[in-house]
Amino acid sequence: MLKLTVTYDIRTDVVPWILKSGLTPAECDDGSGRAVDVKAQTVNIESDGTIIYTWKGRRGNTCIGAYDPHTRKNKLLYSFDEEAQVVSCSVNMKWTLLAVSILQSRRNGDMPFRTAPRCLTLLIEIHPIHDIRVLKAVDCIVSVQFLYPVGKAALFPESHLLLISEDRYIDQIHISVVIQEGYRVLIKNTRLPTDRIIEDMTWAQWDMKEQRLYCAVTKGRKSVLNCYQFYPDRNFELVLEVPLQFSLDNDEPRLVNFGFNPYQSDVGASSTLNFSVLSSEIDCAVINAEPRRKTGSMFLCYSHLPPTDNEVSYTIAFVLQGVSKTFTVSVEETETLTEKVIFINLGYYIAVYLPGHFLHLINTRHPKLLCHHLLLSGADASMPSLNTNGYLQSLPYSSILDYSSGKMFEVCINQLYLVKFLQTSTLDCHWLAALHCALIYFKDQTETEAQIVSWICDNIGKCSRFDVIQEFIWASLYRRMCPESINLDKLLPYTSVMKWEGEVPGVTCVTEIAEQSVFRALHLKGFWAELHSNLQSFMYLDAEPCCRYYNNSKLLRKQWKQLIEEMKTEERTSSSLRTILQNAEKVLLTLDKWVSDQRIVPLFQEEKDYQQNILMGVMVENMKDHLMRHLQHMGKKKTEELVINYVAKLLELIRNIMETVWRKYNVRNWKFCFKERGSSSEYAVFHIMCHILQATSGMCVPLPPGFQTLHATLGVRCLPLHTLLCYIDHGILRLTETFIKKLLIDFNNSEKNGQLKLSIITRLPEAASQNICHLWDHPISSSLIARNYVEALLQKLGSKQMYPHNSPSYETDSSVFYSDFLPLNYLTNTLTDVKNLAMNPFEEKEYIDAKFVEEIALKQTSILLQLES
């Protein structure tokens, strides 16, 4: 799974130069220029990549050389007059001073009661070779290491040298030099000033790249890790104290990354604990194509030796998160397990490697769930290039130096192998871990994403514990946005898996709360300032119950539906709805316009879907409020830009998925029409689009413009009528205005097509049907147009003219006769009026004498006219 690239090989980069220079005994050169028996040994690597090595010279004496990886040139630094056992060696940045510790054999010659010191530490002027000073002459081994200034030019003519003693102390020596005759570099000080950095240390590690020193000291029953930073403009300072959950009180101090002592048969054999500190400065791209910055984090990695009961346990302490995770991996039964666990810093991942048994990739950014870590065994975990029986040094920036073979490797995750592993695995936990690793770790994702989408198409629906499309969208979107600070890492969505039910085969994990680290420095710079800021942010965000934003909340869905109803019913939009629509417009303006000849998927980017636009705006508004609540220092404008870019990248990602699916099934030269039945490739594309729709619906995220029109079009081409109508009724297919207009125009008025058109139109809302019915030349559409016309005329008459206040129908409850068809309502009310005015035939008729009525009427008239006396 891990890819090892050789960046330095002493057999090819150094030995040919030694032979060519004639610096070896005659018996080591057969005249061919090849290495016959040159015993060259790598002993140290400096901050700038300079590699120090030794070999046996022409007279059997010991020589010390340096290899510059930038120029790929070698240089002889110093040669002793006789053979010397070099246990430690370092050269300053200008290659003018050389510090060497050599072992001396004890000789009882003429003075039997005196013995020579076991270790001699020398400081040699090598530009040119001139004077030699003895720094230490003691019985314990002293390691040497020159400091290399970080960030500024070297303060030449001054160098600083660390002396690390087995007597548990570390000193720093300040060396001033003078330049004579324009090139001769000589030590100026008669007496070299010395500072004691630490005493009673039980363990020490050197970070040669960042010039940091980590030392463990015992306080009570526990150990504390002290972190020192060396600066070019001043001395050193204690920056951080980290309480350890174990004791490092060994008989001899354990030294890590201080070079290689070839005369120590079993390095670290006296220590029962394998411990190392990894600091990670992950490159995180700022939004769009702006410059990159780094975010600091620190991890404490340790494993106890030997393992018991065929299990290996190791612990990763995440200083930022304030937790430690102890992983226990089952291994095959062996008589003895002599190999030690190797920790390799890969940036986003820490590789835990036990040769011949397993490789465990620990996700350092999201360590909470065990399913986000990838455990490999067998051939998947093999690294045959490494000499696991030798001494390996894990270097910063994903490198390993194998001192035994004299090779340095650049280590990275094999992209092709990881994708192949994803395609051949059968476990859900492996799919999830490999999917995230493939999408997050690599920078160039074009080909990898296409391969993963192809794999998703072939395995759609096979994963039972998580939605593969949702995981692909969240992980890819996370990498695309690549948070500009680690603060956003706990706020933006990363995965849809909140909890992993079940076990991950072969490994168990126990999580414990770690003690809080304490910063001792008053003024922090660089990595330490980032680490402190990130630590404070994590402490604040961990106290929040729901700090990570997720879009599929019930509140957001409810808000979305309310705004849709408001847009349907209200004549004037509210201010909140206008803000939502403005947010959507900003997102759509951010989307990149594809060149027509590069676009394969016929998405209608200009199509306006008010439902999806409302969802875009709601997502922007809610996400902006969430980030502003936790990251007020970012400012409103920057937060809004971040969120709008986030939603735009989401739409582009779904669009890219469609492009890959289109290419996979070779759906080319496709035209937006309904006259032909869909092919098997189109049906496969339609099936994938259904799963994309299901995934985005579960995430409650918008779809790119034109997606639903294309989806419905493929549905008409691929599905029988009954199935198509079921998809529409269940909301899988949504009828857009563009789709319906094209459907009515393309299909003729045959019986089958008429049935399809009628089925579609009857499922439309009234407002939509009124807008498109004129496109269908059919009696049904003519009837609909006539109905709408009569309805409009009747509405113009007004309610007063149609129903006078004194009309009986005005007071009559005619709700039982109500219909959407207004002409029918008018007919019903008219008949009601006639019924009320007409005589009831069932009422009894009273008999009246007409002649009597006539006489009475005449009599009354005569009286009124005063015709009678």
Coordinates of C-alpha atoms in Angstrom, one line a residue, residues 373-777:
H373 CA -8.6 4.2 9.9
L374 CA -7.4 1.6 7.4
L375 CA -5.9 -1.7 8.7
L376 CA -4.0 -3.8 6.2
S377 CA -2.3 -7.1 6.5
G378 CA -0.5 -9.7 4.3
A379 CA 0.6 -8.5 0.9
D380 CA -1.3 -5.2 1.3
A381 CA 1.0 -4.3 4.2
S382 CA 4.3 -5.5 2.7
M383 CA 7.2 -3.1 2.2
P384 CA 10.0 -5.4 0.9
S385 CA 12.3 -2.5 0.1
L386 CA 12.9 -1.8 3.8
N387 CA 15.6 -3.6 5.8
T388 CA 13.4 -4.2 8.9
N389 CA 16.3 -5.8 10.8
G390 CA 18.3 -2.6 10.7
Y391 CA 18.0 0.8 12.2
L392 CA 15.3 3.0 10.7
Q393 CA 14.8 6.7 11.3
S394 CA 11.5 8.3 10.5
L395 CA 12.2 11.7 9.1
P396 CA 9.9 14.8 8.7
Y397 CA 7.9 15.2 5.5
S398 CA 7.2 11.5 5.0
S399 CA 10.7 10.1 4.6
I400 CA 12.6 7.1 6.1
L401 CA 16.4 6.7 6.4
D402 CA 17.6 3.1 6.6
Y403 CA 21.1 3.4 8.1
S404 CA 21.8 -0.3 7.7
S405 CA 21.4 -0.3 3.9
G406 CA 22.4 3.3 3.4
K407 CA 19.1 4.2 1.6
M408 CA 16.7 7.0 2.2
F409 CA 13.1 6.6 1.0
E410 CA 10.3 9.1 0.3
V411 CA 7.1 7.4 1.6
C412 CA 3.6 8.0 0.3
I413 CA 0.4 6.1 -0.1
N414 CA 0.3 4.3 -3.5
Q415 CA -2.6 5.9 -5.3
L416 CA -3.1 3.1 -7.8
Y417 CA -2.8 0.4 -5.2
L418 CA -5.3 2.2 -3.0
V419 CA -7.9 2.5 -5.7
K420 CA -7.4 -1.2 -6.6
F421 CA -7.8 -2.1 -2.9
L422 CA -11.1 -0.2 -2.9
Q423 CA -12.3 -2.0 -5.9
T424 CA -11.4 -5.5 -4.6
S425 CA -12.4 -5.1 -1.0
T426 CA -15.7 -6.6 0.3
L427 CA -16.0 -5.0 3.8
D428 CA -17.9 -1.8 4.4
C429 CA -15.3 -0.5 6.8
H430 CA -12.6 -1.0 4.2
W431 CA -14.7 0.8 1.6
L432 CA -15.3 3.8 3.9
A433 CA -11.6 4.1 5.1
A434 CA -10.2 3.6 1.6
L435 CA -12.7 6.0 0.0
H436 CA -11.8 8.8 2.4
C437 CA -8.1 8.2 2.1
A438 CA -8.3 8.3 -1.7
L439 CA -10.3 11.5 -1.8
I440 CA -8.5 13.4 1.0
Y441 CA -4.8 12.4 0.8
F442 CA -3.9 13.0 -2.8
K443 CA -3.6 16.4 -4.4
D444 CA -4.2 15.4 -8.1
Q445 CA -7.7 14.0 -7.9
T446 CA -9.0 14.1 -11.5
E447 CA -8.2 10.5 -12.4
T448 CA -8.8 9.1 -8.9
E449 CA -12.3 10.7 -8.7
A450 CA -13.2 9.2 -12.1
Q451 CA -12.1 5.8 -11.0
I452 CA -14.0 6.0 -7.7
V453 CA -17.2 7.2 -9.5
S454 CA -16.8 4.2 -11.9
W455 CA -16.5 1.9 -8.9
I456 CA -19.6 3.4 -7.3
C457 CA -21.6 2.8 -10.4
D458 CA -20.6 -0.8 -10.4
N459 CA -21.3 -1.3 -6.7
I460 CA -24.3 0.9 -6.2
G461 CA -26.6 -0.4 -3.5
K462 CA -24.1 -3.0 -2.2
C463 CA -23.0 -1.0 0.8
S464 CA -25.4 -1.5 3.7
R465 CA -23.9 0.7 6.4
F466 CA -23.5 4.0 4.7
D467 CA -24.5 5.8 1.5
V468 CA -21.5 5.7 -0.8
I469 CA -22.6 8.7 -2.9
Q470 CA -23.1 10.8 0.2
E471 CA -19.6 9.9 1.5
F472 CA -18.1 10.7 -1.9
I473 CA -19.8 14.1 -2.0
W474 CA -18.8 15.1 1.6
A475 CA -15.2 13.9 1.4
S476 CA -14.6 15.4 -2.1
L477 CA -16.2 18.7 -1.1
Y478 CA -14.1 18.7 2.1
R479 CA -10.9 18.3 0.0
R480 CA -12.1 20.9 -2.5
M481 CA -12.7 23.5 0.2
C482 CA -9.6 22.3 2.1
P483 CA -10.1 24.5 5.2
E484 CA -7.7 27.4 5.5
S485 CA -7.5 26.9 9.2
I486 CA -8.0 23.8 11.3
N487 CA -10.8 25.6 13.1
L488 CA -13.1 24.9 10.1
D489 CA -12.1 21.3 10.3
K490 CA -14.6 20.8 13.1
L491 CA -17.3 22.9 11.6
L492 CA -17.6 21.8 8.0
P493 CA -19.2 18.4 7.1
Y494 CA -16.8 15.6 6.6
T495 CA -18.8 12.4 6.7
S496 CA -22.4 11.2 6.8
V497 CA -21.5 8.4 9.3
M498 CA -22.1 9.7 12.8
K499 CA -21.7 6.3 14.5
W500 CA -20.2 3.0 13.4
E501 CA -22.3 0.0 14.4
G502 CA -20.2 -3.1 14.8
E503 CA -16.5 -3.9 14.8
V504 CA -13.6 -3.5 12.5
P505 CA -12.0 -6.9 11.9
G506 CA -8.6 -7.3 13.5
V507 CA -8.4 -4.2 15.6
T508 CA -10.0 -2.7 18.7
C509 CA -9.7 0.8 20.1
V510 CA -9.9 2.4 23.6
T511 CA -10.2 6.2 23.9
E512 CA -9.0 8.1 27.0
I513 CA -9.0 11.7 27.9
A514 CA -5.5 13.1 28.0
E515 CA -4.2 15.6 30.5
Q516 CA -4.0 19.2 29.2
S517 CA -0.8 20.5 27.8
V518 CA 0.7 23.7 29.2
F519 CA 2.5 26.4 27.2
R520 CA 5.4 27.9 29.0
A521 CA 6.6 30.5 26.4
L522 CA 5.1 34.0 26.5
H523 CA 5.6 34.9 22.9
L524 CA 4.8 32.1 20.4
K525 CA 5.8 32.1 16.7
G526 CA 5.3 29.9 13.7
F527 CA 4.3 26.3 14.4
W528 CA 3.9 26.9 18.2
A529 CA 1.5 29.9 17.6
E530 CA -0.5 27.8 15.2
L531 CA -0.6 24.9 17.6
H532 CA -1.7 27.1 20.5
S533 CA -4.4 28.7 18.4
N534 CA -5.7 25.4 17.2
L535 CA -5.6 24.0 20.7
Q536 CA -7.7 26.9 22.0
S537 CA -10.2 26.4 19.2
F538 CA -10.5 22.7 19.8
M539 CA -11.1 23.3 23.5
Y540 CA -13.9 25.7 22.6
L541 CA -15.5 23.6 19.9
D542 CA -15.3 20.4 22.0
A543 CA -17.4 22.2 24.6
E544 CA -20.1 22.9 21.9
P545 CA -22.7 20.0 21.6
C546 CA -23.3 20.5 17.8
C547 CA -20.4 22.4 16.4
R548 CA -20.2 20.6 13.0
Y549 CA -22.7 21.8 10.4
Y550 CA -25.0 19.3 8.8
N551 CA -27.7 20.2 6.3
N552 CA -30.2 17.4 6.8
S553 CA -31.9 18.9 9.9
K554 CA -35.7 18.8 10.3
L555 CA -35.7 22.6 10.9
L556 CA -34.0 23.3 7.6
R557 CA -36.5 21.0 5.7
K558 CA -39.4 22.7 7.4
Q559 CA -38.1 26.1 6.6
W560 CA -37.6 25.1 2.9
K561 CA -41.2 23.8 2.6
Q562 CA -42.6 26.9 4.2
L563 CA -40.8 29.2 1.8
I564 CA -42.0 27.1 -1.2
E565 CA -45.6 27.5 0.0
E566 CA -45.1 31.2 0.5
M567 CA -43.8 31.6 -3.0
K568 CA -46.8 29.7 -4.4
T569 CA -49.5 31.6 -2.4
E570 CA -48.3 35.1 -1.7
E571 CA -48.5 37.7 -4.4
R572 CA -45.6 39.7 -2.9
T573 CA -42.5 38.0 -1.5
S574 CA -41.3 38.7 2.0
S575 CA -37.9 40.2 2.8
S576 CA -36.7 36.9 4.1
L577 CA -37.6 35.1 0.8
R578 CA -36.0 37.8 -1.2
T579 CA -32.8 37.4 0.8
I580 CA -32.9 33.6 0.2
L581 CA -33.3 34.1 -3.6
Q582 CA -30.5 36.6 -3.7
N583 CA -28.2 34.0 -2.0
A584 CA -29.1 31.5 -4.7
E585 CA -28.4 34.0 -7.4
K586 CA -24.9 34.6 -6.0
V587 CA -24.2 30.9 -6.0
L588 CA -25.4 30.5 -9.6
L589 CA -23.2 33.4 -10.7
T590 CA -20.2 31.7 -9.0
L591 CA -20.7 28.5 -11.0
D592 CA -18.2 28.2 -13.8
K593 CA -19.7 28.3 -17.3
W594 CA -18.7 25.2 -19.3
V595 CA -17.4 25.6 -22.8
S596 CA -20.0 24.0 -25.0
D597 CA -17.6 21.7 -26.8
Q598 CA -16.3 20.3 -23.5
R599 CA -19.7 19.6 -22.0
I600 CA -21.1 16.1 -22.5
V601 CA -24.0 16.0 -20.1
P602 CA -26.8 18.2 -21.6
L603 CA -27.7 20.0 -18.4
F604 CA -29.8 23.2 -18.8
Q605 CA -27.7 25.7 -16.8
E606 CA -30.1 28.5 -17.6
E607 CA -33.1 26.7 -16.2
K608 CA -34.7 28.4 -13.2
D609 CA -36.0 25.9 -10.6
Y610 CA -37.4 28.0 -7.8
Q611 CA -37.5 25.0 -5.4
Q612 CA -33.8 24.3 -5.8
N613 CA -33.0 28.0 -5.7
I614 CA -34.8 28.3 -2.4
L615 CA -32.9 25.3 -1.1
M616 CA -29.6 26.9 -2.2
G617 CA -30.5 30.1 -0.5
V618 CA -31.6 28.4 2.7
M619 CA -28.4 26.4 2.8
V620 CA -26.3 29.5 2.4
E621 CA -28.2 31.4 5.1
N622 CA -28.1 28.6 7.7
M623 CA -24.5 27.7 7.1
K624 CA -23.4 31.3 7.2
D625 CA -25.2 31.8 10.6
H626 CA -23.6 28.6 11.9
L627 CA -20.1 29.7 11.0
M628 CA -20.6 33.2 12.3
R629 CA -21.7 31.8 15.6
H630 CA -18.4 29.9 16.1
L631 CA -15.9 32.0 14.0
Q632 CA -16.8 35.6 14.6
H633 CA -13.2 36.7 13.9
M634 CA -13.6 35.7 10.2
G635 CA -16.0 38.5 9.6
K636 CA -19.3 38.5 7.8
K637 CA -18.0 39.2 4.3
K638 CA -15.3 36.4 4.4
T639 CA -17.8 34.0 5.9
E640 CA -20.3 34.7 3.1
E641 CA -17.7 34.2 0.4
L642 CA -16.7 30.9 2.0
V643 CA -20.3 29.6 2.2
I644 CA -21.2 30.7 -1.4
N645 CA -18.1 29.0 -2.7
Y646 CA -18.9 25.9 -0.7
V647 CA -22.4 25.6 -2.2
A648 CA -21.1 26.4 -5.7
K649 CA -18.4 23.7 -5.4
L650 CA -21.2 21.3 -4.3
L651 CA -23.1 21.9 -7.4
E652 CA -20.0 21.6 -9.6
L653 CA -19.1 18.3 -7.9
I654 CA -22.5 16.7 -8.7
R655 CA -22.1 18.0 -12.2
N656 CA -18.7 16.4 -12.5
I657 CA -20.1 13.1 -11.2
M658 CA -22.6 13.2 -14.0
E659 CA -19.9 13.9 -16.5
T660 CA -18.0 10.8 -15.3
V661 CA -21.1 8.6 -15.4
W662 CA -21.9 9.9 -18.9
R663 CA -18.4 8.9 -20.1
K664 CA -18.4 5.6 -18.4
Y665 CA -21.5 4.4 -20.2
N666 CA -20.4 6.1 -23.4
V667 CA -23.6 8.1 -23.8
R668 CA -22.3 10.5 -26.5
N669 CA -24.1 12.5 -29.2
W670 CA -27.2 12.4 -27.0
K671 CA -30.1 14.7 -28.1
F672 CA -32.8 16.0 -25.8
C673 CA -35.8 14.3 -27.5
F674 CA -38.5 11.8 -26.7
K675 CA -39.0 10.1 -30.1
E676 CA -36.6 7.3 -29.5
R677 CA -36.5 4.7 -26.7
G678 CA -33.6 4.8 -24.4
S679 CA -30.7 2.3 -24.7
S680 CA -29.3 0.1 -22.0
S681 CA -26.6 2.8 -21.4
E682 CA -29.2 5.4 -20.9
Y683 CA -31.1 3.2 -18.4
A684 CA -27.9 2.7 -16.4
V685 CA -27.4 6.5 -16.3
F686 CA -31.0 6.9 -15.3
H687 CA -30.5 4.4 -12.5
I688 CA -27.4 6.2 -11.2
M689 CA -29.2 9.6 -11.3
C690 CA -32.0 8.0 -9.1
H691 CA -29.4 7.1 -6.5
I692 CA -27.8 10.6 -6.7
L693 CA -31.3 12.1 -6.2
Q694 CA -31.8 9.8 -3.2
A695 CA -28.4 10.7 -1.7
T696 CA -28.9 14.5 -2.1
S697 CA -32.4 14.3 -0.8
G698 CA -31.1 12.6 2.3
M699 CA -28.4 15.2 2.7
C700 CA -30.9 18.0 1.9
V701 CA -28.6 19.7 -0.6
P702 CA -29.5 21.3 -3.9
L703 CA -29.1 19.9 -7.3
P704 CA -27.4 21.7 -10.3
P705 CA -29.7 23.5 -12.7
G706 CA -31.2 21.2 -15.3
F707 CA -30.6 17.9 -13.4
Q708 CA -34.3 17.2 -12.9
T709 CA -35.2 18.0 -16.4
L710 CA -32.6 15.6 -17.7
H711 CA -33.7 13.0 -15.2
A712 CA -37.3 13.2 -16.2
T713 CA -36.4 13.0 -19.9
L714 CA -34.4 9.8 -19.4
G715 CA -37.4 8.4 -17.4
V716 CA -39.7 8.9 -20.4
R717 CA -37.2 7.3 -22.7
C718 CA -36.4 4.3 -20.4
L719 CA -39.5 3.5 -18.4
P720 CA -42.9 2.1 -19.4
L721 CA -45.9 4.4 -18.8
H722 CA -47.1 2.8 -15.6
T723 CA -43.7 2.8 -14.0
L724 CA -43.0 6.4 -15.2
L725 CA -46.3 7.6 -13.6
C726 CA -45.4 5.8 -10.3
Y727 CA -42.0 7.6 -10.3
I728 CA -43.8 10.9 -10.8
D729 CA -46.4 10.2 -8.1
H730 CA -43.7 9.2 -5.6
G731 CA -41.6 12.3 -6.2
I732 CA -38.7 10.6 -7.8
L733 CA -39.2 12.4 -11.1
R734 CA -40.2 16.1 -11.0
L735 CA -42.0 17.7 -13.9
T736 CA -40.2 20.9 -14.9
E737 CA -41.6 23.4 -17.3
T738 CA -38.8 22.8 -19.8
F739 CA -39.5 19.1 -19.8
I740 CA -43.2 19.4 -20.3
K741 CA -42.9 21.9 -23.2
K742 CA -40.4 19.6 -25.0
L743 CA -42.7 16.6 -24.3
L744 CA -45.8 18.3 -25.9
I745 CA -43.9 19.5 -28.9
D746 CA -42.0 16.3 -29.7
F747 CA -44.8 13.7 -29.4
N748 CA -47.6 13.4 -31.9
N749 CA -51.2 12.9 -31.0
S750 CA -51.4 9.2 -31.4
E751 CA -53.5 7.3 -28.9
K752 CA -50.4 6.2 -26.9
N753 CA -48.8 9.6 -26.9
G754 CA -52.1 11.3 -26.1
Q755 CA -52.5 9.0 -23.1
L756 CA -48.9 9.9 -21.9
K757 CA -49.5 13.7 -22.4
L758 CA -52.9 13.6 -20.6
S759 CA -51.3 11.6 -17.7
I760 CA -48.6 14.2 -17.4
I761 CA -50.9 17.2 -17.7
T762 CA -53.3 15.9 -15.1
R763 CA -50.5 15.7 -12.6
L764 CA -49.5 19.3 -13.1
P765 CA -50.5 22.2 -10.7
E766 CA -53.2 24.4 -12.2
A767 CA -50.9 27.3 -12.7
A768 CA -48.4 25.2 -14.7
S769 CA -51.0 23.6 -16.8
Q770 CA -52.4 27.0 -17.9
N771 CA -49.0 28.1 -19.1
I772 CA -48.3 25.1 -21.3
C773 CA -51.7 23.8 -22.5
H774 CA -51.6 25.9 -25.7
L775 CA -48.6 23.9 -26.9
W776 CA -50.7 20.8 -27.3
D777 CA -52.9 20.7 -30.4

